[in-house]
Short mmCIF file of N, CA and C in Angstrom, two decimals:
data_model
loop_
_atom_site.label_atom_id
_atom_site.label_comp_id
_atom_site.label_asym_id
_atom_site.label_seq_id
_atom_site.Cartn_x
_atom_site.Cartn_y
_atom_site.Cartn_z
N UNK A 577 -209.59 92.21 -20.01
CA UNK A 577 -208.53 92.01 -19.02
C UNK A 577 -207.19 92.41 -19.67
N UNK A 578 -206.43 93.26 -18.97
CA UNK A 578 -205.10 93.57 -19.45
C UNK A 578 -204.07 92.84 -18.55
N UNK A 579 -203.01 92.39 -19.20
CA UNK A 579 -202.02 91.56 -18.47
C UNK A 579 -200.64 92.06 -18.74
N UNK A 580 -199.84 92.17 -17.68
CA UNK A 580 -198.47 92.66 -17.81
C UNK A 580 -197.54 91.68 -17.06
N UNK A 581 -196.72 90.98 -17.81
CA UNK A 581 -195.83 90.03 -17.22
C UNK A 581 -194.43 90.61 -17.04
N UNK A 582 -193.72 90.13 -16.01
CA UNK A 582 -192.35 90.58 -15.77
C UNK A 582 -191.58 89.48 -15.06
N UNK A 583 -190.25 89.65 -15.00
CA UNK A 583 -189.43 88.74 -14.23
C UNK A 583 -188.55 87.81 -15.00
N UNK A 584 -188.65 87.85 -16.36
CA UNK A 584 -187.80 86.95 -17.16
C UNK A 584 -186.36 87.37 -17.11
N UNK A 585 -185.51 86.56 -17.66
CA UNK A 585 -184.05 86.89 -17.71
C UNK A 585 -183.23 85.74 -18.12
N UNK A 586 -181.91 85.93 -18.02
CA UNK A 586 -180.95 84.90 -18.37
C UNK A 586 -180.41 84.27 -17.10
N UNK A 587 -180.57 82.94 -16.99
CA UNK A 587 -180.08 82.18 -15.83
C UNK A 587 -179.31 80.94 -16.28
N UNK A 588 -178.69 80.29 -15.33
CA UNK A 588 -177.98 79.05 -15.62
C UNK A 588 -178.86 77.86 -15.26
N UNK A 589 -178.56 76.76 -15.88
CA UNK A 589 -179.30 75.53 -15.57
C UNK A 589 -179.18 75.22 -14.07
N UNK A 590 -180.32 74.87 -13.50
CA UNK A 590 -180.37 74.60 -12.08
C UNK A 590 -180.81 75.78 -11.26
N UNK A 591 -180.80 76.95 -11.82
CA UNK A 591 -181.20 78.16 -11.11
C UNK A 591 -182.71 78.25 -11.05
N UNK A 592 -183.18 79.25 -10.29
CA UNK A 592 -184.60 79.55 -10.09
C UNK A 592 -184.90 80.93 -10.62
N UNK A 593 -186.16 81.13 -10.94
CA UNK A 593 -186.61 82.44 -11.43
C UNK A 593 -188.06 82.58 -11.01
N UNK A 594 -188.50 83.81 -10.82
CA UNK A 594 -189.90 84.06 -10.45
C UNK A 594 -190.51 85.06 -11.42
N UNK A 595 -191.57 84.66 -12.07
CA UNK A 595 -192.31 85.53 -12.98
C UNK A 595 -193.54 86.03 -12.25
N UNK A 596 -193.92 87.25 -12.59
CA UNK A 596 -195.12 87.88 -12.03
C UNK A 596 -195.96 88.46 -13.15
N UNK A 597 -197.26 88.35 -12.99
CA UNK A 597 -198.19 88.98 -13.98
C UNK A 597 -199.25 89.75 -13.23
N UNK A 598 -199.38 90.99 -13.63
CA UNK A 598 -200.42 91.87 -13.05
C UNK A 598 -201.61 91.89 -13.99
N UNK A 599 -202.76 91.52 -13.49
CA UNK A 599 -204.00 91.59 -14.27
C UNK A 599 -204.80 92.82 -13.86
N UNK A 600 -205.42 93.48 -14.82
CA UNK A 600 -206.22 94.65 -14.51
C UNK A 600 -207.43 94.68 -15.42
N UNK A 601 -208.40 95.50 -15.06
CA UNK A 601 -209.64 95.58 -15.79
C UNK A 601 -210.80 95.19 -14.91
N UNK A 602 -212.01 95.50 -15.34
CA UNK A 602 -213.19 95.28 -14.48
C UNK A 602 -213.49 93.83 -14.20
N UNK A 603 -213.04 92.92 -15.05
CA UNK A 603 -213.35 91.50 -14.79
C UNK A 603 -212.13 90.69 -14.38
N UNK A 604 -211.01 91.38 -14.13
CA UNK A 604 -209.80 90.67 -13.78
C UNK A 604 -209.96 89.81 -12.55
N UNK A 605 -210.64 90.34 -11.57
CA UNK A 605 -210.81 89.60 -10.30
C UNK A 605 -211.64 88.39 -10.38
N UNK A 606 -212.43 88.23 -11.45
CA UNK A 606 -213.26 87.04 -11.64
C UNK A 606 -212.78 86.16 -12.75
N UNK A 607 -211.59 86.38 -13.23
CA UNK A 607 -211.07 85.62 -14.33
C UNK A 607 -210.20 84.46 -13.88
N UNK A 608 -210.19 83.41 -14.65
CA UNK A 608 -209.16 82.39 -14.47
C UNK A 608 -207.88 82.89 -15.08
N UNK A 609 -206.75 82.66 -14.42
CA UNK A 609 -205.46 83.20 -14.87
C UNK A 609 -204.45 82.05 -15.02
N UNK A 610 -203.61 82.17 -15.98
CA UNK A 610 -202.69 81.08 -16.21
C UNK A 610 -201.42 81.54 -16.88
N UNK A 611 -200.51 80.53 -17.08
CA UNK A 611 -199.25 80.76 -17.79
C UNK A 611 -199.10 79.80 -18.96
N UNK A 612 -198.54 80.30 -20.03
CA UNK A 612 -198.17 79.54 -21.19
C UNK A 612 -196.72 79.86 -21.54
N UNK A 613 -196.16 79.04 -22.41
CA UNK A 613 -194.86 79.39 -22.94
C UNK A 613 -194.73 78.95 -24.37
N UNK A 614 -193.87 79.65 -25.08
CA UNK A 614 -193.58 79.26 -26.48
C UNK A 614 -192.12 78.99 -26.62
N UNK A 615 -191.76 77.74 -26.82
CA UNK A 615 -190.38 77.36 -27.12
C UNK A 615 -190.14 77.57 -28.60
N UNK A 616 -189.00 78.07 -28.95
CA UNK A 616 -188.68 78.37 -30.35
C UNK A 616 -188.95 77.15 -31.22
N UNK A 617 -189.71 77.41 -32.30
CA UNK A 617 -190.00 76.37 -33.25
C UNK A 617 -191.18 75.50 -32.88
N UNK A 618 -191.81 75.79 -31.75
CA UNK A 618 -192.96 74.98 -31.30
C UNK A 618 -194.16 75.88 -31.04
N UNK A 619 -195.33 75.26 -30.89
CA UNK A 619 -196.53 76.01 -30.60
C UNK A 619 -196.55 76.43 -29.14
N UNK A 620 -197.29 77.45 -28.85
CA UNK A 620 -197.44 77.90 -27.48
C UNK A 620 -198.13 76.78 -26.69
N UNK A 621 -197.64 76.51 -25.47
CA UNK A 621 -198.20 75.40 -24.66
C UNK A 621 -198.63 75.90 -23.31
N UNK A 622 -199.69 75.30 -22.83
CA UNK A 622 -200.18 75.59 -21.50
C UNK A 622 -199.23 74.97 -20.45
N UNK A 623 -198.96 75.73 -19.37
CA UNK A 623 -198.14 75.12 -18.32
C UNK A 623 -198.79 75.20 -16.94
N UNK A 624 -199.59 76.23 -16.64
CA UNK A 624 -200.18 76.31 -15.33
C UNK A 624 -201.35 77.26 -15.32
N UNK A 625 -202.29 77.02 -14.43
CA UNK A 625 -203.47 77.93 -14.29
C UNK A 625 -204.11 77.78 -12.93
N UNK A 626 -204.71 78.87 -12.51
CA UNK A 626 -205.58 78.81 -11.31
C UNK A 626 -206.94 79.35 -11.78
N UNK A 627 -207.88 78.46 -11.93
CA UNK A 627 -209.23 78.92 -12.32
C UNK A 627 -209.82 79.79 -11.25
N UNK A 628 -210.71 80.72 -11.64
CA UNK A 628 -211.37 81.55 -10.66
C UNK A 628 -212.17 80.69 -9.69
N UNK A 629 -211.97 80.89 -8.42
CA UNK A 629 -212.66 80.16 -7.41
C UNK A 629 -211.99 78.84 -7.02
N UNK A 630 -210.95 78.45 -7.71
CA UNK A 630 -210.27 77.21 -7.39
C UNK A 630 -209.30 77.44 -6.22
N UNK A 631 -208.98 76.39 -5.51
CA UNK A 631 -208.10 76.53 -4.37
C UNK A 631 -206.68 75.96 -4.66
N UNK A 632 -206.50 75.42 -5.84
CA UNK A 632 -205.18 74.89 -6.17
C UNK A 632 -204.94 75.03 -7.69
N UNK A 633 -203.68 75.13 -8.09
CA UNK A 633 -203.38 75.28 -9.48
C UNK A 633 -203.48 73.96 -10.27
N UNK A 634 -203.62 74.13 -11.55
CA UNK A 634 -203.50 73.03 -12.49
C UNK A 634 -202.14 73.15 -13.14
N UNK A 635 -201.48 72.04 -13.42
CA UNK A 635 -200.16 72.06 -14.07
C UNK A 635 -200.12 71.09 -15.24
N UNK A 636 -199.28 71.43 -16.20
CA UNK A 636 -199.00 70.47 -17.28
C UNK A 636 -197.98 69.45 -16.75
N UNK A 637 -197.92 68.32 -17.41
CA UNK A 637 -196.97 67.31 -16.96
C UNK A 637 -195.51 67.78 -17.13
N UNK A 638 -195.30 68.67 -18.07
CA UNK A 638 -193.92 69.08 -18.37
C UNK A 638 -193.32 69.92 -17.24
N UNK A 639 -194.10 70.54 -16.40
CA UNK A 639 -193.57 71.43 -15.36
C UNK A 639 -193.97 71.00 -13.94
N UNK A 640 -194.89 70.09 -13.84
CA UNK A 640 -195.35 69.70 -12.50
C UNK A 640 -194.18 69.21 -11.66
N UNK A 641 -194.10 69.72 -10.43
CA UNK A 641 -193.02 69.35 -9.53
C UNK A 641 -191.84 70.33 -9.57
N UNK A 642 -191.69 71.10 -10.62
CA UNK A 642 -190.59 72.08 -10.72
C UNK A 642 -191.12 73.52 -10.69
N UNK A 643 -192.26 73.76 -11.23
CA UNK A 643 -192.84 75.10 -11.26
C UNK A 643 -194.00 75.16 -10.29
N UNK A 644 -194.16 76.31 -9.66
CA UNK A 644 -195.25 76.54 -8.70
C UNK A 644 -195.95 77.84 -9.01
N UNK A 645 -197.22 77.77 -9.16
CA UNK A 645 -198.02 78.96 -9.46
C UNK A 645 -198.79 79.38 -8.22
N UNK A 646 -198.90 80.69 -8.00
CA UNK A 646 -199.69 81.20 -6.92
C UNK A 646 -200.48 82.41 -7.43
N UNK A 647 -201.51 82.75 -6.68
CA UNK A 647 -202.36 83.87 -7.06
C UNK A 647 -202.65 84.72 -5.82
N UNK A 648 -202.58 85.99 -5.98
CA UNK A 648 -202.94 86.97 -4.93
C UNK A 648 -204.18 87.66 -5.39
N UNK A 649 -205.34 87.21 -4.87
CA UNK A 649 -206.60 87.75 -5.36
C UNK A 649 -206.81 89.25 -5.10
N UNK A 650 -206.50 89.73 -3.90
CA UNK A 650 -206.69 91.17 -3.68
C UNK A 650 -205.85 92.06 -4.62
N UNK A 651 -204.66 91.56 -5.01
CA UNK A 651 -203.80 92.35 -5.85
C UNK A 651 -204.00 92.00 -7.35
N UNK A 652 -204.76 90.95 -7.64
CA UNK A 652 -204.92 90.49 -9.03
C UNK A 652 -203.62 90.22 -9.69
N UNK A 653 -202.75 89.52 -8.95
CA UNK A 653 -201.47 89.08 -9.53
C UNK A 653 -201.35 87.58 -9.47
N UNK A 654 -200.58 87.06 -10.40
CA UNK A 654 -200.16 85.66 -10.32
C UNK A 654 -198.65 85.58 -10.43
N UNK A 655 -198.10 84.63 -9.77
CA UNK A 655 -196.67 84.40 -9.84
C UNK A 655 -196.44 82.98 -10.37
N UNK A 656 -195.29 82.80 -11.02
CA UNK A 656 -194.82 81.48 -11.40
C UNK A 656 -193.42 81.34 -10.94
N UNK A 657 -193.19 80.42 -9.98
CA UNK A 657 -191.86 80.14 -9.48
C UNK A 657 -191.28 78.99 -10.29
N UNK A 658 -190.18 79.26 -10.95
CA UNK A 658 -189.55 78.25 -11.83
C UNK A 658 -188.28 77.77 -11.12
N UNK A 659 -188.28 76.54 -10.73
CA UNK A 659 -187.14 75.93 -10.01
C UNK A 659 -186.43 74.91 -10.87
N UNK A 660 -185.16 74.70 -10.56
CA UNK A 660 -184.34 73.70 -11.24
C UNK A 660 -184.52 73.83 -12.75
N UNK A 661 -184.26 75.04 -13.25
CA UNK A 661 -184.47 75.32 -14.68
C UNK A 661 -183.54 74.52 -15.55
N UNK A 662 -184.03 74.14 -16.68
CA UNK A 662 -183.28 73.33 -17.67
C UNK A 662 -183.21 74.15 -18.98
N UNK A 663 -182.25 73.79 -19.81
CA UNK A 663 -182.13 74.51 -21.08
C UNK A 663 -183.42 74.42 -21.88
N UNK A 664 -184.09 73.30 -21.79
CA UNK A 664 -185.32 73.15 -22.57
C UNK A 664 -186.49 74.01 -22.03
N UNK A 665 -186.27 74.70 -20.90
CA UNK A 665 -187.29 75.65 -20.39
C UNK A 665 -187.12 77.01 -21.05
N UNK A 666 -186.08 77.19 -21.85
CA UNK A 666 -185.93 78.45 -22.58
C UNK A 666 -187.11 78.74 -23.49
N UNK A 667 -187.74 79.87 -23.27
CA UNK A 667 -188.98 80.16 -23.99
C UNK A 667 -189.42 81.57 -23.67
N UNK A 668 -190.42 82.00 -24.41
CA UNK A 668 -191.16 83.22 -24.03
C UNK A 668 -192.35 82.77 -23.18
N UNK A 669 -192.45 83.34 -22.01
CA UNK A 669 -193.55 82.96 -21.09
C UNK A 669 -194.62 84.02 -21.12
N UNK A 670 -195.87 83.59 -21.25
CA UNK A 670 -197.01 84.47 -21.35
C UNK A 670 -197.95 84.21 -20.22
N UNK A 671 -198.52 85.29 -19.66
CA UNK A 671 -199.67 85.09 -18.78
C UNK A 671 -200.94 85.27 -19.62
N UNK A 672 -201.99 84.64 -19.15
CA UNK A 672 -203.23 84.63 -19.91
C UNK A 672 -204.42 84.69 -18.95
N UNK A 673 -205.53 85.09 -19.50
CA UNK A 673 -206.78 85.16 -18.69
C UNK A 673 -207.96 84.65 -19.54
N UNK A 674 -208.91 84.06 -18.88
CA UNK A 674 -210.09 83.55 -19.58
C UNK A 674 -211.09 83.00 -18.56
N UNK A 675 -211.91 82.09 -19.05
CA UNK A 675 -212.82 81.40 -18.17
C UNK A 675 -212.21 80.09 -17.73
N UNK A 676 -212.82 79.44 -16.81
CA UNK A 676 -212.31 78.12 -16.37
C UNK A 676 -212.38 77.10 -17.53
N UNK A 677 -213.28 77.31 -18.42
CA UNK A 677 -213.44 76.41 -19.56
C UNK A 677 -212.35 76.63 -20.60
N UNK A 678 -211.82 77.82 -20.68
CA UNK A 678 -210.90 78.17 -21.78
C UNK A 678 -209.48 78.34 -21.35
N UNK A 679 -209.18 78.50 -20.07
CA UNK A 679 -207.86 78.90 -19.63
C UNK A 679 -206.78 77.92 -19.97
N UNK A 680 -207.09 76.65 -20.13
CA UNK A 680 -206.08 75.68 -20.46
C UNK A 680 -205.95 75.42 -21.92
N UNK A 681 -206.81 76.03 -22.72
CA UNK A 681 -206.74 75.74 -24.16
C UNK A 681 -206.80 76.97 -25.03
N UNK A 682 -207.74 77.84 -24.76
CA UNK A 682 -207.86 79.03 -25.64
C UNK A 682 -208.25 80.25 -24.80
N UNK A 683 -207.31 80.78 -24.04
CA UNK A 683 -207.63 81.98 -23.26
C UNK A 683 -208.01 83.14 -24.15
N UNK A 684 -208.86 84.02 -23.64
CA UNK A 684 -209.29 85.15 -24.40
C UNK A 684 -208.29 86.31 -24.38
N UNK A 685 -207.48 86.38 -23.32
CA UNK A 685 -206.59 87.54 -23.16
C UNK A 685 -205.15 87.06 -22.95
N UNK A 686 -204.23 87.86 -23.48
CA UNK A 686 -202.82 87.51 -23.39
C UNK A 686 -201.99 88.71 -22.96
N UNK A 687 -200.96 88.41 -22.14
CA UNK A 687 -199.96 89.41 -21.85
C UNK A 687 -198.92 89.46 -22.97
N UNK A 688 -197.94 90.32 -22.86
CA UNK A 688 -196.97 90.54 -23.96
C UNK A 688 -195.87 89.54 -23.98
N UNK A 689 -195.70 88.75 -22.92
CA UNK A 689 -194.63 87.74 -22.90
C UNK A 689 -193.35 88.26 -22.26
N UNK A 690 -192.64 87.36 -21.58
CA UNK A 690 -191.36 87.69 -21.00
C UNK A 690 -190.38 86.53 -21.32
N UNK A 691 -189.18 86.90 -21.73
CA UNK A 691 -188.21 85.90 -22.21
C UNK A 691 -187.48 85.27 -21.02
N UNK A 692 -187.43 83.98 -20.99
CA UNK A 692 -186.59 83.21 -20.05
C UNK A 692 -185.59 82.41 -20.85
N UNK A 693 -184.31 82.63 -20.57
CA UNK A 693 -183.25 81.93 -21.29
C UNK A 693 -182.40 81.19 -20.26
N UNK A 694 -182.26 79.91 -20.44
CA UNK A 694 -181.46 79.08 -19.52
C UNK A 694 -180.23 78.58 -20.26
N UNK A 695 -179.08 78.93 -19.71
CA UNK A 695 -177.82 78.49 -20.32
C UNK A 695 -177.24 77.31 -19.53
N UNK A 696 -176.43 76.54 -20.20
CA UNK A 696 -175.82 75.35 -19.52
C UNK A 696 -174.54 75.74 -18.84
#
C-alpha cells in the first residue's frame, strides 16, 4: 500500500485543519487505515483509525471529541478533520495502513508525513 498525505500547515490555536491521505495499491481497498502523529521529542502515537469493514472510527483519548476521521472507500482516501487546535497538537501527522490487528499499534505501511504547526 502506498500512502500520500496532504493538508498540513501553519494555523493559530482554535483554528481547524483538514488532512487527507490517498491510499493506492492492489490491497488498499481492503486495508485498515489510520492516522498517527509524532510530537517533537516524543514517540509516534496512534490517534485515529477506521479498520476495514468497520462502520465507525477508533480514536485515542487525546483527540476524541476534537478530531474526526472519515473514509471514502471508492476513492481509497481518508480524511482527518482537526478542530479547536491547540499548540500541543503541533506534530508531523502520518497516515498508515495495515490490518485491523495492527493498525493501532504497528501498521505495516506509512505515508511520508505532513507537518501541522499551531501557534498561540
